[in-house]
XYZ file of C-alpha atoms in Angstrom:
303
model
C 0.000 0.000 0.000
C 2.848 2.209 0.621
C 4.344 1.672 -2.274
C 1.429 2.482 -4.443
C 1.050 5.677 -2.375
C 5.082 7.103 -3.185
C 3.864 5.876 -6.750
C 1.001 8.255 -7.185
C 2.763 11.426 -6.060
C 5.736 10.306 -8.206
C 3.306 10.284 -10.722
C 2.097 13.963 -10.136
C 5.711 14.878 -10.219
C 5.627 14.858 -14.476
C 7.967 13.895 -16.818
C 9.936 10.520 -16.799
C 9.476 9.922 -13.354
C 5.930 9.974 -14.148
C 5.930 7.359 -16.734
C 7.563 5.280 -14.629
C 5.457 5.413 -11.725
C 2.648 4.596 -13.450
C 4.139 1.461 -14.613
C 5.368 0.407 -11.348
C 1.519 1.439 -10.022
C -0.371 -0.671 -12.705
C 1.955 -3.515 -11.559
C 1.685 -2.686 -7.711
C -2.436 -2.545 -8.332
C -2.109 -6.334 -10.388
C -0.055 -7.625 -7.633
C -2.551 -5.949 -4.694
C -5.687 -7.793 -6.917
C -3.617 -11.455 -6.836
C -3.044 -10.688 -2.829
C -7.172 -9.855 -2.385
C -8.305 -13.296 -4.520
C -5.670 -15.659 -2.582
C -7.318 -13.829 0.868
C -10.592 -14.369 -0.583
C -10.292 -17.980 -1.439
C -8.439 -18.942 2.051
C -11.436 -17.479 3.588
C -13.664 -19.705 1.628
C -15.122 -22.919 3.212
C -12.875 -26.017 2.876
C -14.647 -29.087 1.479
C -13.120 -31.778 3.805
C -13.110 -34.312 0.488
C -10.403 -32.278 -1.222
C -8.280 -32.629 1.394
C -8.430 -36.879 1.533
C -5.188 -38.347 0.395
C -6.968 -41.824 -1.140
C -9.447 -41.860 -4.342
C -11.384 -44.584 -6.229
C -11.336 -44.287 -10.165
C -14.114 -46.925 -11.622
C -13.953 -46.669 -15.354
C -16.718 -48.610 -17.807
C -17.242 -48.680 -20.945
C -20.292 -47.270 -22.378
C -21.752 -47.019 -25.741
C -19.920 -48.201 -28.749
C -19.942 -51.798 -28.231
C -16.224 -53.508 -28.129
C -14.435 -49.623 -29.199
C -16.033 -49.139 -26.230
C -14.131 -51.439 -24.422
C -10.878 -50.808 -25.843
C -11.756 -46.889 -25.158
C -11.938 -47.791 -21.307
C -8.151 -49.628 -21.182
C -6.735 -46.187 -22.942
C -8.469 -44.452 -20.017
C -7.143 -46.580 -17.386
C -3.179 -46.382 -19.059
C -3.806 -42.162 -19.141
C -5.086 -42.624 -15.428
C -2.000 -44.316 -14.380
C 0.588 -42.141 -16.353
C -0.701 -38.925 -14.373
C -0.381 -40.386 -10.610
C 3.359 -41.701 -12.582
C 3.950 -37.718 -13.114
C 1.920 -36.336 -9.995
C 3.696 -38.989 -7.597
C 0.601 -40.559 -6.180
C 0.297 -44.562 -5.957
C -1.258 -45.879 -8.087
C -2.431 -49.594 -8.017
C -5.500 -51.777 -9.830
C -8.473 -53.250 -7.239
C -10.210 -55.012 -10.413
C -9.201 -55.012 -14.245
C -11.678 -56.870 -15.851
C -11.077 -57.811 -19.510
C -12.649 -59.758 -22.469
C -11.384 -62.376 -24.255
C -11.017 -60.145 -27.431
C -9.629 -57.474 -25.447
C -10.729 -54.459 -24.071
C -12.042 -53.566 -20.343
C -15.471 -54.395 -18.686
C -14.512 -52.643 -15.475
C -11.938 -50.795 -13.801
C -10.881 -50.084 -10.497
C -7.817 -48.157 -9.652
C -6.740 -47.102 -5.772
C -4.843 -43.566 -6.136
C -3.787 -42.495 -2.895
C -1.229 -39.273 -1.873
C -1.383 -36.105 -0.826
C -4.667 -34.391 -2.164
C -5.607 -36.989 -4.428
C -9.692 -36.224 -4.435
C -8.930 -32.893 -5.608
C -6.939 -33.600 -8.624
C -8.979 -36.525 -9.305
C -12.941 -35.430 -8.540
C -13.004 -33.583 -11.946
C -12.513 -36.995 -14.032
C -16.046 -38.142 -13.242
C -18.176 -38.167 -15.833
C -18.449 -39.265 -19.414
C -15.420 -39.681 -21.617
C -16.310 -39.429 -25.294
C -13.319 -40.844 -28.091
C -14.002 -40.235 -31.639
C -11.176 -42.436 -33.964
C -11.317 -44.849 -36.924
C -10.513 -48.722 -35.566
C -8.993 -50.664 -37.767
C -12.032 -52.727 -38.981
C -14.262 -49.679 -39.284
C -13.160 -49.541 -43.123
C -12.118 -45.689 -42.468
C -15.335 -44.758 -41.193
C -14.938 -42.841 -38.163
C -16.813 -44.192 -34.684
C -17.818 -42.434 -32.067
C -17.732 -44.353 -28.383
C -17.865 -43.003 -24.525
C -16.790 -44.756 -21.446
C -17.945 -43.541 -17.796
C -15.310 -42.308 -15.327
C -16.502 -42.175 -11.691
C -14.555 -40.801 -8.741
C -14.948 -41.663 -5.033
C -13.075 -41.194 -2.009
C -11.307 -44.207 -0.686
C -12.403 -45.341 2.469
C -10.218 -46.565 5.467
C -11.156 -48.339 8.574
C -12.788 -46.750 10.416
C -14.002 -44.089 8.439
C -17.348 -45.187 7.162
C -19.048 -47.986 8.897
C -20.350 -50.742 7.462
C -22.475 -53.844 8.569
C -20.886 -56.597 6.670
C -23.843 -58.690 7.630
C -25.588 -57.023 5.521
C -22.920 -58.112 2.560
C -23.556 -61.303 0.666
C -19.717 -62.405 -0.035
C -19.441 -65.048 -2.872
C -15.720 -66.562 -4.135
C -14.539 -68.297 -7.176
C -11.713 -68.514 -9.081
C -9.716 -65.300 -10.347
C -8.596 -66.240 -13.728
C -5.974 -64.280 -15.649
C -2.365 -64.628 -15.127
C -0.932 -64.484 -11.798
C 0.507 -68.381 -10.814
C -1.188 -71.039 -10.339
C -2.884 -69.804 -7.064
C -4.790 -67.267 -8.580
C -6.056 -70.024 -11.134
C -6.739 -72.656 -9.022
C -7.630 -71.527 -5.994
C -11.085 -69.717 -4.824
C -8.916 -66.106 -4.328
C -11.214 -63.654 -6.041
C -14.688 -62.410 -4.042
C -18.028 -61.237 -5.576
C -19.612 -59.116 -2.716
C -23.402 -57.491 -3.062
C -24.964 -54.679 -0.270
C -28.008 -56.035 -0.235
C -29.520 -52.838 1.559
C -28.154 -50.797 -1.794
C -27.870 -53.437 -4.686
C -24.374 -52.410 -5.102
C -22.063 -55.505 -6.308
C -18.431 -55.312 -6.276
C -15.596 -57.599 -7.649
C -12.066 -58.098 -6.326
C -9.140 -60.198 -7.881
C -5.915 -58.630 -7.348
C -4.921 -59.980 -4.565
C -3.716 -63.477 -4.284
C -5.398 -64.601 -0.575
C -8.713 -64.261 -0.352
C -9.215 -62.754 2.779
C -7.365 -59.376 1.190
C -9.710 -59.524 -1.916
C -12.749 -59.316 1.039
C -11.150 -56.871 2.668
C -10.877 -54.673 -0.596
C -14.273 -55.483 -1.858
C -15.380 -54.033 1.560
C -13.448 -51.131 1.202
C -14.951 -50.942 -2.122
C -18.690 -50.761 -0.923
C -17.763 -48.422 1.801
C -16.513 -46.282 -0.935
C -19.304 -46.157 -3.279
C -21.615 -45.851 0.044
C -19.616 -42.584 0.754
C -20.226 -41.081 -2.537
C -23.579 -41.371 -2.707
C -23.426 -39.213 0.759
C -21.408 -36.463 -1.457
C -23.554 -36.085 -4.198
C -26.694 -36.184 -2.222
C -24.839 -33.454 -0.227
C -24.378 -31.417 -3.459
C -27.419 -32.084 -5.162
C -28.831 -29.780 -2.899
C -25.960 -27.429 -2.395
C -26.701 -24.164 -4.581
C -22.550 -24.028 -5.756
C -23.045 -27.208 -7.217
C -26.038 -26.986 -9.213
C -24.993 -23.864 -10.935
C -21.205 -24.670 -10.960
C -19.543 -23.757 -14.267
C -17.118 -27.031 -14.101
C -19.840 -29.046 -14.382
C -21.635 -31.583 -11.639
C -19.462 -34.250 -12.137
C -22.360 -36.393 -12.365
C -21.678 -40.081 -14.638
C -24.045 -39.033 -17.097
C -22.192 -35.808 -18.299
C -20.173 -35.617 -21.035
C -17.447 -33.512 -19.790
C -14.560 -34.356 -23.257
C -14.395 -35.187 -25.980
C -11.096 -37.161 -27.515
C -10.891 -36.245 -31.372
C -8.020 -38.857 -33.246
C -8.561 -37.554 -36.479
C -7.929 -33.892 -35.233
C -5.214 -34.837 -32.488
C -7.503 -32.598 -29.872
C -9.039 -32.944 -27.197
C -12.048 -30.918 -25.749
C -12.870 -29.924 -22.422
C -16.591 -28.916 -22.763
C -16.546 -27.300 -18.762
C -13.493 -25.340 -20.207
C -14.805 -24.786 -24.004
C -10.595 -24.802 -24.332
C -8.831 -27.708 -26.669
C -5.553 -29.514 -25.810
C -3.175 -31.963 -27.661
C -4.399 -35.320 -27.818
C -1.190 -36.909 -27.029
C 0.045 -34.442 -24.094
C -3.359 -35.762 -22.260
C -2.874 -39.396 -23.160
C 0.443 -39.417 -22.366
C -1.038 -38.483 -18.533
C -0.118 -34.872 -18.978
C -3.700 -33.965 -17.094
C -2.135 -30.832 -14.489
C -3.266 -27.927 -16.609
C -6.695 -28.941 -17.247
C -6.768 -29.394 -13.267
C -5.919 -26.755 -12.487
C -8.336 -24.529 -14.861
C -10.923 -26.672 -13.757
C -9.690 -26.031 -10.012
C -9.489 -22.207 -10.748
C -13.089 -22.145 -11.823
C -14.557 -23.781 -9.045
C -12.777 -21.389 -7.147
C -14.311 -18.698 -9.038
C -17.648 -19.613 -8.702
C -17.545 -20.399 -5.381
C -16.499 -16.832 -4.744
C -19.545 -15.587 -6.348
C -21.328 -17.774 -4.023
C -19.752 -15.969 -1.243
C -20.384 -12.596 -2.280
C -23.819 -13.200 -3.175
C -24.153 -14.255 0.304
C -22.666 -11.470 1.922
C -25.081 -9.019 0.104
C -28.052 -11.440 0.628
């Protein structure tokens, strides 16, 4: 503030010291604007879920029949490559696959610091539009469904696994001759919710419980957050979008090497984002929650 006080008066001094002082007060009044938004968005209300350090990314395929499929598996390698460059762990709960190829369902645990935060943005509908190679040139357009939910430890959501039907059978796959022969793998179903889980990767079958548990838990938990922000005013008119399964929120384009943020309306290079390269889109996508959640706050300090 003092500075951009001596700047004014050198500015009513004339001449060259003029000019510069009102450079170095355009850039003292850009600085002072940065200082008020980074006050401003400390004082907003933290959202406990950004600050969990253990995620859930389910991935599906949707329409577009075996592309479909093969669309998910490219999701889960891009997935992987950005906790690679963001230093998070990343490791698979369930890969399911066909015997053609191509992924049924997904599960990857992502935990570090953060990790809901950077993640949370991914849910939603992920649209690729690319020629296979038995398409005859003709371009197809498939979508598989990212969801995103925070990974639950003991202890932290409780669960009556009475009310869990637990089923085991053989995991299949490679993995030694215990994972083939041997009832590993569990098939668990909350009966109070319908939701079924599967769990393979581990090679005793008491872990594979354990993580289909953890699994339910999970899914439980983010029902509680988007019942919790279905009726939260922010989220209903949030420019990033809801992050709801059901919205398309990009758009992959092979035959234009783009891809399409439709929260953003901003394009990026198709292989950058393959490749895992994911930070900048987070954090526009970060920065515009931010903003809108500001407006939020303002609109309730008038109100």
């Amino acid at each position: 503030v003092e500075q951009h006080i001596e700047a004014c008066e050198l500015q009513k001094a004339g001449g060259e010291m003029a000019a510069l002082a009102e450079e170095e007060a355009t850039m003292l009044k850009e600085r002072w604007d940065e200082l008020l938004q980074e006050v401003q968005i400390k004082l907003l209300p933290s959202d406990e879920q950004d600050e969990l350090m253990g995620a859930i990314i389910e991935i599906r395929p949707g329409v577009g029949g075996d592309e479909a499929s093969w669309w998910a598996g490219d999701l889960v390698g891009m997935y992987e490559r950005y906790c690679e460059k963001e230093g998070l762990t990343c490791k698979r709960l369930s890969y399911d696959t066909k015997e053609a190829g191509g992924v049924v369902e997904a599960c990857l645990s992502v935990t570090g610091e953060e990790v809901y935060s950077k993640l949370k943005f991914e849910a939603g509908v992920h649209r690729v539009q690319r020629t296979p190679d038995n398409s005859q040139g003709r371009i197809m357009t498939s979508t598989a469904t990212v969801a995103i939910m925070p990974l639950v430890e003991d202890g932290d959501f409780t669960i009556d696994e009475a009310d869990i039907e637990f089923k085991t059978c053989r995991a299949g796959g490679k993995g030694g001759q215990n994972v083939n022969k041997v009832e590993t793998a569990v098939h668990a179903v909350h009966r109070p919710s319908g939701i079924a889980v599967f769990s393979r990767q581990e090679r005793s079958q008491l872990f594979n419980r354990q993580m289909a548990v953890k699994m339910i838990a999970s899914k439980l938990k983010q029902r509680e957050i988007e019942a919790r922000d279905a009726e939260s005013a922010s989220a209903r008119k949030s420019q990033v979008g809801s992050g709801g399964r059901s919205e398309k929120i990009r758009t992959y384009n092979y035959k234009e090497s783009r891809v399409s943020d439709h929260r953003l309306g901003m394009n990026f290079g198709l292989d950058s984002i393959l490749d895992g390269s994911l930070q900048e889109v987070v954090r526009l996508l970060r920065a515009g929650e931010q903003a809108e959640r500001l407006k939020d706050l303002e609109s309730s300090l008038r109100g």
